[in-house]
mmCIF file of N, CA and C in Angstrom:
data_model
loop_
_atom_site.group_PDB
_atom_site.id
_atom_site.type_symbol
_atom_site.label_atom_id
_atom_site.label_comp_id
_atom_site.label_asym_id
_atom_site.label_seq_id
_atom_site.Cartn_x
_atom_site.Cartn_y
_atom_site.Cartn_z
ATOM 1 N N UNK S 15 0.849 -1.172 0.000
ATOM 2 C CA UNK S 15 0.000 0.000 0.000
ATOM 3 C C UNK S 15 0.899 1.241 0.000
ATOM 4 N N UNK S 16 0.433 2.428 -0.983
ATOM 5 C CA UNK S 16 1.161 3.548 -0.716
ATOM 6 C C UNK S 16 1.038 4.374 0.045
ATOM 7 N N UNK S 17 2.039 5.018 1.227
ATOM 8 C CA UNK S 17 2.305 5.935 2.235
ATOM 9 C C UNK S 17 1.551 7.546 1.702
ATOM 10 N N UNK S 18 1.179 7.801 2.508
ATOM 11 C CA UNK S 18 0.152 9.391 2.162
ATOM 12 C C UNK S 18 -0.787 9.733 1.350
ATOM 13 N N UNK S 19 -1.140 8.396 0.940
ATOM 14 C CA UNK S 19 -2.175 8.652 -0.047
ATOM 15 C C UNK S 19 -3.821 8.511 0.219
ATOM 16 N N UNK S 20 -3.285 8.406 1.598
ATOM 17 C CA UNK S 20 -5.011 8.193 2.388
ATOM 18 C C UNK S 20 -5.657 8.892 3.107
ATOM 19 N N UNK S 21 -6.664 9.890 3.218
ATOM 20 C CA UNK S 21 -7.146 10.794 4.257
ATOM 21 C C UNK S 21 -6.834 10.219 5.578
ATOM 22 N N UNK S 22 -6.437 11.440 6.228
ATOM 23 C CA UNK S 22 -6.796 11.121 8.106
ATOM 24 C C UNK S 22 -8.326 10.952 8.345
ATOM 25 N N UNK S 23 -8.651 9.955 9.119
ATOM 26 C CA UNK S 23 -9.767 8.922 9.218
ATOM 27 C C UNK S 23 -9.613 9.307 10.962
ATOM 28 N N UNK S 24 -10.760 10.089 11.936
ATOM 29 C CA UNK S 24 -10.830 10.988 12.813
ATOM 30 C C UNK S 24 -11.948 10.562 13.286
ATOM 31 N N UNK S 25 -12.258 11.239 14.841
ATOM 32 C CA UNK S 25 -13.447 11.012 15.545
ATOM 33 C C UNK S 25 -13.834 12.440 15.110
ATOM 34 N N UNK S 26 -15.202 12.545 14.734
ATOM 35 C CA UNK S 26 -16.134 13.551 14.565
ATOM 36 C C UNK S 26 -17.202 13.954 15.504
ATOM 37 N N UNK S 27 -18.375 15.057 15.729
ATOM 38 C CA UNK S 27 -19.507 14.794 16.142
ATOM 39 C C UNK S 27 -20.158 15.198 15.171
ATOM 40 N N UNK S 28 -21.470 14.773 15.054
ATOM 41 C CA UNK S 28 -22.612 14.934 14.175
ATOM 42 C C UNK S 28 -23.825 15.234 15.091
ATOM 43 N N UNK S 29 -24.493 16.746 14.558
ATOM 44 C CA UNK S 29 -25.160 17.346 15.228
ATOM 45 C C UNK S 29 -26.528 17.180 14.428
ATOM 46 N N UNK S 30 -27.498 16.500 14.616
ATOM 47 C CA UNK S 30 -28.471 16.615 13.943
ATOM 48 C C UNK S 30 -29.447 17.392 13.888
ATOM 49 N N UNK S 31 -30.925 17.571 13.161
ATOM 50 C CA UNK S 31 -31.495 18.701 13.461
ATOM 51 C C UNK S 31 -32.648 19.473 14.406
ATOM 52 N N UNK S 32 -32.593 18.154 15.343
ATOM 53 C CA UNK S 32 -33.105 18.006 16.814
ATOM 54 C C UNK S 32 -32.559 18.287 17.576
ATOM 55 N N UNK S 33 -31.049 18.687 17.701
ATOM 56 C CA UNK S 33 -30.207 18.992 18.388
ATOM 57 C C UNK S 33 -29.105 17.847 19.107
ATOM 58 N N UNK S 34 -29.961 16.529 18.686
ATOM 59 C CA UNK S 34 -29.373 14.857 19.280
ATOM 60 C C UNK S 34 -28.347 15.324 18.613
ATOM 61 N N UNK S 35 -26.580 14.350 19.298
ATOM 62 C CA UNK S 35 -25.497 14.389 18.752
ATOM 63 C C UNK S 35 -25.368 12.894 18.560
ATOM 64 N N UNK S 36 -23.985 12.917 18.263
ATOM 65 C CA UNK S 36 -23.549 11.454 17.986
ATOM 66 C C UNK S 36 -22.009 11.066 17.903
ATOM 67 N N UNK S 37 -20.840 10.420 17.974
ATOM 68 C CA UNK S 37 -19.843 10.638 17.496
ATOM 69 C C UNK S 37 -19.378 9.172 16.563
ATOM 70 N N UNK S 38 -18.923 9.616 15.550
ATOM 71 C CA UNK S 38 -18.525 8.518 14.308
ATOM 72 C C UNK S 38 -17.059 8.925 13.701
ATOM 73 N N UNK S 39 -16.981 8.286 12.881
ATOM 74 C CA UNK S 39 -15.544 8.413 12.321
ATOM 75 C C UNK S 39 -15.355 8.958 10.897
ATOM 76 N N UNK S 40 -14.760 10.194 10.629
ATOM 77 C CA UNK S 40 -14.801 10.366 9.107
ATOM 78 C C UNK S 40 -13.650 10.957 8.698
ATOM 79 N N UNK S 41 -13.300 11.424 7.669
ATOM 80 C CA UNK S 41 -12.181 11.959 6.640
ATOM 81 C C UNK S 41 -12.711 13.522 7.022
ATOM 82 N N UNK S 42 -13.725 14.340 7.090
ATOM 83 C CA UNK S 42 -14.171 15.784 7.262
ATOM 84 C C UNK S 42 -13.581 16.758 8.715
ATOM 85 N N UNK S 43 -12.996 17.250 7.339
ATOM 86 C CA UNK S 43 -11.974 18.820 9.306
ATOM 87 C C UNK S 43 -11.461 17.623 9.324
ATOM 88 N N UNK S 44 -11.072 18.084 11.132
ATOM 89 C CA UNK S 44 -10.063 17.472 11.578
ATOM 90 C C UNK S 44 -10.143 17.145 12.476
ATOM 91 N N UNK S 45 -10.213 16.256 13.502
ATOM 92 C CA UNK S 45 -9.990 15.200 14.900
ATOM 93 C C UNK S 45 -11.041 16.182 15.350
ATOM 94 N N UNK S 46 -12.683 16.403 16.292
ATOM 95 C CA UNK S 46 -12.538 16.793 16.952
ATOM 96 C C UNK S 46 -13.947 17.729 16.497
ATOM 97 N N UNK S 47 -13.853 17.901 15.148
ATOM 98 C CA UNK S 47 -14.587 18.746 14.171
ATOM 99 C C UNK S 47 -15.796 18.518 14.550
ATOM 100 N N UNK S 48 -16.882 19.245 14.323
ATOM 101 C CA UNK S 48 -18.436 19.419 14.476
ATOM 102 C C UNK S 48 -19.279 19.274 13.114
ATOM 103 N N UNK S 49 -20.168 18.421 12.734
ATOM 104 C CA UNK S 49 -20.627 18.577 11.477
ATOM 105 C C UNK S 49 -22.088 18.653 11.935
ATOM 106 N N UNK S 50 -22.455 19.670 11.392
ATOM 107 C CA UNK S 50 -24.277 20.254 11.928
ATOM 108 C C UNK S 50 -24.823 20.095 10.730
ATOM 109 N N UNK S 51 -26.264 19.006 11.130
ATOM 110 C CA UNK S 51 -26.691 18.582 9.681
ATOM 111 C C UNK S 51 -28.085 19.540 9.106
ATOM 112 N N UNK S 52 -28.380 20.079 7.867
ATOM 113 C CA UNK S 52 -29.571 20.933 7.750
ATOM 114 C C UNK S 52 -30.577 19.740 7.514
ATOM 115 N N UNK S 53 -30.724 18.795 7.219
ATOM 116 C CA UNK S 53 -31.337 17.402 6.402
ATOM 117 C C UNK S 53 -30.799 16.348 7.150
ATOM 118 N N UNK S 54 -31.831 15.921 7.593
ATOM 119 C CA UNK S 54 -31.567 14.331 8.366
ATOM 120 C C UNK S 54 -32.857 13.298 8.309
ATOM 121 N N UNK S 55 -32.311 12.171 8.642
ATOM 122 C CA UNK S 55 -33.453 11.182 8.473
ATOM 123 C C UNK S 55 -34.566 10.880 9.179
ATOM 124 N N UNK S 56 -34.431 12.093 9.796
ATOM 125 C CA UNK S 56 -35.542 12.309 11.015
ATOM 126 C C UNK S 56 -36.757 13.499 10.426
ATOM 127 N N UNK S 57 -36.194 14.425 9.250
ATOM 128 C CA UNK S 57 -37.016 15.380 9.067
ATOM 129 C C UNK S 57 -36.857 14.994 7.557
ATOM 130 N N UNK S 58 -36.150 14.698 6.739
ATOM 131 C CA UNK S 58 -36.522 14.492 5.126
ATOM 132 C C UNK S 58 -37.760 13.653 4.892
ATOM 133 N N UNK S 59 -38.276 14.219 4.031
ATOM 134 C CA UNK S 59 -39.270 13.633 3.440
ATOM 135 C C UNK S 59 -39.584 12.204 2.803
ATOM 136 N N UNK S 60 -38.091 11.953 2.522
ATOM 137 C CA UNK S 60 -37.419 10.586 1.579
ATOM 138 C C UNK S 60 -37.716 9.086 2.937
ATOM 139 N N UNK S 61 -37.822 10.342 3.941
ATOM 140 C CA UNK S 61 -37.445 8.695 5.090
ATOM 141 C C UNK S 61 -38.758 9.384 5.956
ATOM 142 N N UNK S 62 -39.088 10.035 5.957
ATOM 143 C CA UNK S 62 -40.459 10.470 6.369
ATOM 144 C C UNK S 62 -42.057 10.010 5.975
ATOM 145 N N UNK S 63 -41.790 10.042 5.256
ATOM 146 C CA UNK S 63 -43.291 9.785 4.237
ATOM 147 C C UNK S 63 -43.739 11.188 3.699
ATOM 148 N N UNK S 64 -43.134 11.713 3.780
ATOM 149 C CA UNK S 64 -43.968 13.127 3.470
ATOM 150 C C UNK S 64 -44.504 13.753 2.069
ATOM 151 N N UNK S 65 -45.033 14.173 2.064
ATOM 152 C CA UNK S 65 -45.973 13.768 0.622
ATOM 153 C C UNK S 65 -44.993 14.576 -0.522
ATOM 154 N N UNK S 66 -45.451 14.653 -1.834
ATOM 155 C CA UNK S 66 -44.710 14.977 -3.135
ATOM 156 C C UNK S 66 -45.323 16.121 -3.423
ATOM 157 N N UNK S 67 -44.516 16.971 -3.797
ATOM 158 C CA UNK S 67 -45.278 18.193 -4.696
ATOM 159 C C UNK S 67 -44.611 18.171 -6.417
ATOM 160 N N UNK S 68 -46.087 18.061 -6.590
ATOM 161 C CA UNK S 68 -45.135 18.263 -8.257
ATOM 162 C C UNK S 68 -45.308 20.084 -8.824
ATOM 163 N N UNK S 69 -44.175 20.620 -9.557
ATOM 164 C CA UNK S 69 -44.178 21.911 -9.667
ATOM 165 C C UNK S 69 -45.147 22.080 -11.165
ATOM 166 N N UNK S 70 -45.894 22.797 -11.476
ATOM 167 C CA UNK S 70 -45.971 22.614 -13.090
ATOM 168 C C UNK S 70 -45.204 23.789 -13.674
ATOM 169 N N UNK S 71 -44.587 23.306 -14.398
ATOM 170 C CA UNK S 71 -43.381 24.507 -15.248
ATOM 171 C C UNK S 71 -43.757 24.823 -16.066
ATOM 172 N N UNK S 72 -44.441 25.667 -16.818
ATOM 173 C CA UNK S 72 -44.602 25.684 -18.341
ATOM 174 C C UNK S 72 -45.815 24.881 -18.861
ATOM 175 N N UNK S 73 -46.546 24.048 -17.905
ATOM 176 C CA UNK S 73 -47.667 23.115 -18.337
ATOM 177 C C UNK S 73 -47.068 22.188 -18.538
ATOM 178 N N UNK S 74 -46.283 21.565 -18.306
ATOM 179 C CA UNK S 74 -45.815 20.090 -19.006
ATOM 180 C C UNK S 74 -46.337 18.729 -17.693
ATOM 181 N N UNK S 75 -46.539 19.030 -16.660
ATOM 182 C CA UNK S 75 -47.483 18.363 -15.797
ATOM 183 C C UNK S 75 -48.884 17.944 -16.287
ATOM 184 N N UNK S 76 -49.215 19.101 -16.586
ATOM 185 C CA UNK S 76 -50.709 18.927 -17.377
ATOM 186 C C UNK S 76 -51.062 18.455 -18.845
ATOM 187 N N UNK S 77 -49.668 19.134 -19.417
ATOM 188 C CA UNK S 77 -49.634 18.359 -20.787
ATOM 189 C C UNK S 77 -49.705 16.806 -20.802
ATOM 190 N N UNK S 78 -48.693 16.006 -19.619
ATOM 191 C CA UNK S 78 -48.718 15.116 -19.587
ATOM 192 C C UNK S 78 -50.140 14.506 -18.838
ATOM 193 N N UNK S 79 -50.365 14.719 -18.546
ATOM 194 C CA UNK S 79 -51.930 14.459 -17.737
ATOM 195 C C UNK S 79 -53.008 13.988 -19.040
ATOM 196 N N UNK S 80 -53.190 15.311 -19.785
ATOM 197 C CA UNK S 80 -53.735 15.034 -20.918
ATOM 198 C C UNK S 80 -53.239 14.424 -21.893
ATOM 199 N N UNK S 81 -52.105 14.058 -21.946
ATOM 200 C CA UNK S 81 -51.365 13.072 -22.960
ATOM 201 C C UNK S 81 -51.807 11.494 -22.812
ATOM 202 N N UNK S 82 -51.493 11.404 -21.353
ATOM 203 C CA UNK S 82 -52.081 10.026 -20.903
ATOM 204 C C UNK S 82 -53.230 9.223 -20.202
ATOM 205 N N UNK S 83 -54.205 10.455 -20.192
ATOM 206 C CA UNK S 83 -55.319 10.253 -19.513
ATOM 207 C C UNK S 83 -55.667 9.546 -20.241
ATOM 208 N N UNK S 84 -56.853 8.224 -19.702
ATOM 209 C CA UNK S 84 -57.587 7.576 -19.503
ATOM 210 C C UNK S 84 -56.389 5.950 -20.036
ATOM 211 N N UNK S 85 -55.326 6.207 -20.283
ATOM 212 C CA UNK S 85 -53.997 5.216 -20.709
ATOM 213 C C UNK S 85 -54.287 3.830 -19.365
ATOM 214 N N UNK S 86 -54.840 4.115 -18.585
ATOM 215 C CA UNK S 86 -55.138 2.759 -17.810
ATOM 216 C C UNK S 86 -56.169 2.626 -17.414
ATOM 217 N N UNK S 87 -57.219 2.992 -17.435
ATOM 218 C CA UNK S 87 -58.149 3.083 -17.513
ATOM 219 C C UNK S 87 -59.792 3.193 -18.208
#
């Protein structure tokens, strides 16, 4: 294996957006460092359930709506 070619691998804390901490190990800063998260798996939507918004841009939501309406039905 080659000498210096590997990040320093460090104790971190991870501040989530409840204010809960945690400590893990990463390559980010340096020994000691604080990483405060804006997005966590406690408030994203992805791990939440939280519902979808679709944007319509230009009509192309609706275009498609009417493109494929009644297509399964």
């Amino acid at each position: 294996m080659k000498k210096d070619i590997h990040p320093d691998y460090h104790d971190v804390t991870v501040v989530m957006t409840d204010g809960t901490t945690f400590q893990t190990r990463s390559t980010y800063g340096a020994e000691g460092d604080t990483i405060t998260l804006d997005i966590d798996p406690k408030t994203h939507p992805a791990w939440t359930g939280g519902g979808q918004h679709l944007i319509d841009r230009g009509g192309r939501v609706s275009r498609f709506k009417k493109k494929f309406e009644g297509f399964l039905g």
